[in-house]
Amino acid sequence: AMPLLATLLASLLSSAAATALPLAGLRSLVVGGGPSGLLLAHRLLDAGGSVSLLEGRPDPRTPGYLEGRAYALGLGLRGRAAIRTADEALWQAVAANGFPSDRFTLHIGPRLKVDLRTPDDSNAEPSILIYQSDLCAALLDEMLRRHGESGRLATAFGARVTSCDPLSGSVTYQDEGGEER
């Protein structure tokens, strides 16, 4: 989903790229603070928009976040390209939280293994192996570093959307304390 999202954003923003902040004045709500939602928020903020980010799970930087739920990802060519649509510094911040790998072996039972990629296959940049929570934490840290003091970013973790009215543009959610907002 991330490469498609990045492609759509690049297409939408490229026509207005000549102006410094083509989305200045735009207020948006991003529901979901996973990799795609965080990358979308980065792109909107970088283009001058304001973002409110709601995520149902706890902050991925919380100690013990991985307990009981951990997803390891391999960021290859498409994932790297999607993150780089924001800029190279964002990719470097993400890559620093993972482990480079230029070798992939598929094990089929105890005796059969197939090398899907070896260091000799290409001169391509290695993939980055990273937990989803570490990817989200890196994207979030960098977003807060860049835009946290701008007044254009608000985040809420443990937030559950309870209603949405597209005609009025309003959204209601419960915060982590159970209060309706």
mmCIF file of C-alpha atoms in Angstrom, residues 101-176:
data_model
loop_
_atom_site.group_PDB
_atom_site.id
_atom_site.type_symbol
_atom_site.label_atom_id
_atom_site.label_comp_id
_atom_site.label_asym_id
_atom_site.label_seq_id
_atom_site.Cartn_x
_atom_site.Cartn_y
_atom_site.Cartn_z
ATOM 1 C CA SER A 101 20.329 -7.403 4.211
ATOM 2 C CA ASP A 102 21.524 -8.363 0.753
ATOM 3 C CA ARG A 103 20.699 -12.062 1.135
ATOM 4 C CA PHE A 104 17.356 -13.870 1.235
ATOM 5 C CA THR A 105 17.021 -17.636 1.503
ATOM 6 C CA LEU A 106 13.715 -19.506 1.437
ATOM 7 C CA HIS A 107 13.805 -22.620 3.639
ATOM 8 C CA ILE A 108 11.328 -25.314 2.609
ATOM 9 C CA GLY A 109 11.503 -27.948 5.290
ATOM 10 C CA PRO A 110 14.744 -28.999 6.959
ATOM 11 C CA ARG A 111 16.587 -30.024 3.779
ATOM 12 C CA LEU A 112 15.592 -27.732 0.942
ATOM 13 C CA LYS A 113 16.620 -24.109 0.683
ATOM 14 C CA VAL A 114 16.474 -21.724 -2.245
ATOM 15 C CA ASP A 115 18.562 -18.559 -2.477
ATOM 16 C CA LEU A 116 16.189 -15.821 -3.605
ATOM 17 C CA ARG A 117 18.864 -13.157 -3.460
ATOM 18 C CA THR A 118 22.585 -13.303 -2.808
ATOM 19 C CA PRO A 119 25.159 -10.535 -2.446
ATOM 20 C CA ASP A 120 26.412 -11.414 -5.956
ATOM 21 C CA ASP A 121 23.014 -10.930 -7.651
ATOM 22 C CA SER A 122 23.224 -7.181 -8.066
ATOM 23 C CA ASN A 123 24.839 -3.983 -6.948
ATOM 24 C CA ALA A 124 21.481 -2.807 -5.618
ATOM 25 C CA GLU A 125 21.186 -1.156 -2.247
ATOM 26 C CA PRO A 126 20.428 -3.783 0.419
ATOM 27 C CA SER A 127 16.929 -4.166 1.793
ATOM 28 C CA ILE A 128 16.308 -2.971 5.330
ATOM 29 C CA LEU A 129 14.829 -5.455 7.792
ATOM 30 C CA ILE A 130 12.853 -3.585 10.438
ATOM 31 C CA TYR A 131 9.995 -4.146 12.851
ATOM 32 C CA GLN A 132 6.844 -2.287 11.867
ATOM 33 C CA SER A 133 6.846 -0.539 15.258
ATOM 34 C CA ASP A 134 10.447 0.634 14.709
ATOM 35 C CA LEU A 135 9.521 1.891 11.231
ATOM 36 C CA CYS A 136 6.558 3.799 12.690
ATOM 37 C CA ALA A 137 8.670 5.141 15.566
ATOM 38 C CA ALA A 138 11.330 6.411 13.130
ATOM 39 C CA LEU A 139 8.724 8.066 10.883
ATOM 40 C CA LEU A 140 6.998 9.601 13.920
ATOM 41 C CA ASP A 141 10.231 10.827 15.534
ATOM 42 C CA GLU A 142 11.322 12.497 12.316
ATOM 43 C CA MET A 143 7.871 14.033 11.775
ATOM 44 C CA LEU A 144 7.863 15.481 15.298
ATOM 45 C CA ARG A 145 11.427 16.734 14.872
ATOM 46 C CA ARG A 146 10.519 18.512 11.637
ATOM 47 C CA HIS A 147 6.976 19.680 12.345
ATOM 48 C CA GLY A 148 6.276 19.259 16.071
ATOM 49 C CA GLU A 149 6.734 22.957 16.853
ATOM 50 C CA SER A 150 4.988 24.220 13.701
ATOM 51 C CA GLY A 151 1.495 24.316 15.192
ATOM 52 C CA ARG A 152 0.327 22.273 12.188
ATOM 53 C CA LEU A 153 0.615 18.787 13.741
ATOM 54 C CA ALA A 154 -1.535 17.132 16.398
ATOM 55 C CA THR A 155 -1.302 13.442 17.325
ATOM 56 C CA ALA A 156 -3.592 11.252 19.424
ATOM 57 C CA PHE A 157 -2.768 7.641 20.279
ATOM 58 C CA GLY A 158 -5.297 5.236 21.757
ATOM 59 C CA ALA A 159 -7.938 7.143 19.759
ATOM 60 C CA ARG A 160 -10.977 5.340 18.323
ATOM 61 C CA VAL A 161 -13.114 7.055 15.676
ATOM 62 C CA THR A 162 -16.772 6.791 16.703
ATOM 63 C CA SER A 163 -18.442 8.815 13.944
ATOM 64 C CA CYS A 164 -17.633 10.611 10.744
ATOM 65 C CA ASP A 165 -19.808 13.045 8.798
ATOM 66 C CA PRO A 166 -18.325 13.716 5.357
ATOM 67 C CA LEU A 167 -20.890 16.431 4.583
ATOM 68 C CA SER A 168 -19.918 18.601 7.544
ATOM 69 C CA GLY A 169 -16.310 17.413 7.633
ATOM 70 C CA SER A 170 -16.569 16.429 11.281
ATOM 71 C CA VAL A 171 -15.126 13.414 13.064
ATOM 72 C CA THR A 172 -15.787 12.282 16.612
ATOM 73 C CA TYR A 173 -13.424 9.998 18.482
ATOM 74 C CA GLN A 174 -12.789 8.605 21.930
ATOM 75 C CA ASP A 175 -9.390 9.425 23.362
ATOM 76 C CA GLU A 176 -7.368 6.901 25.363
#
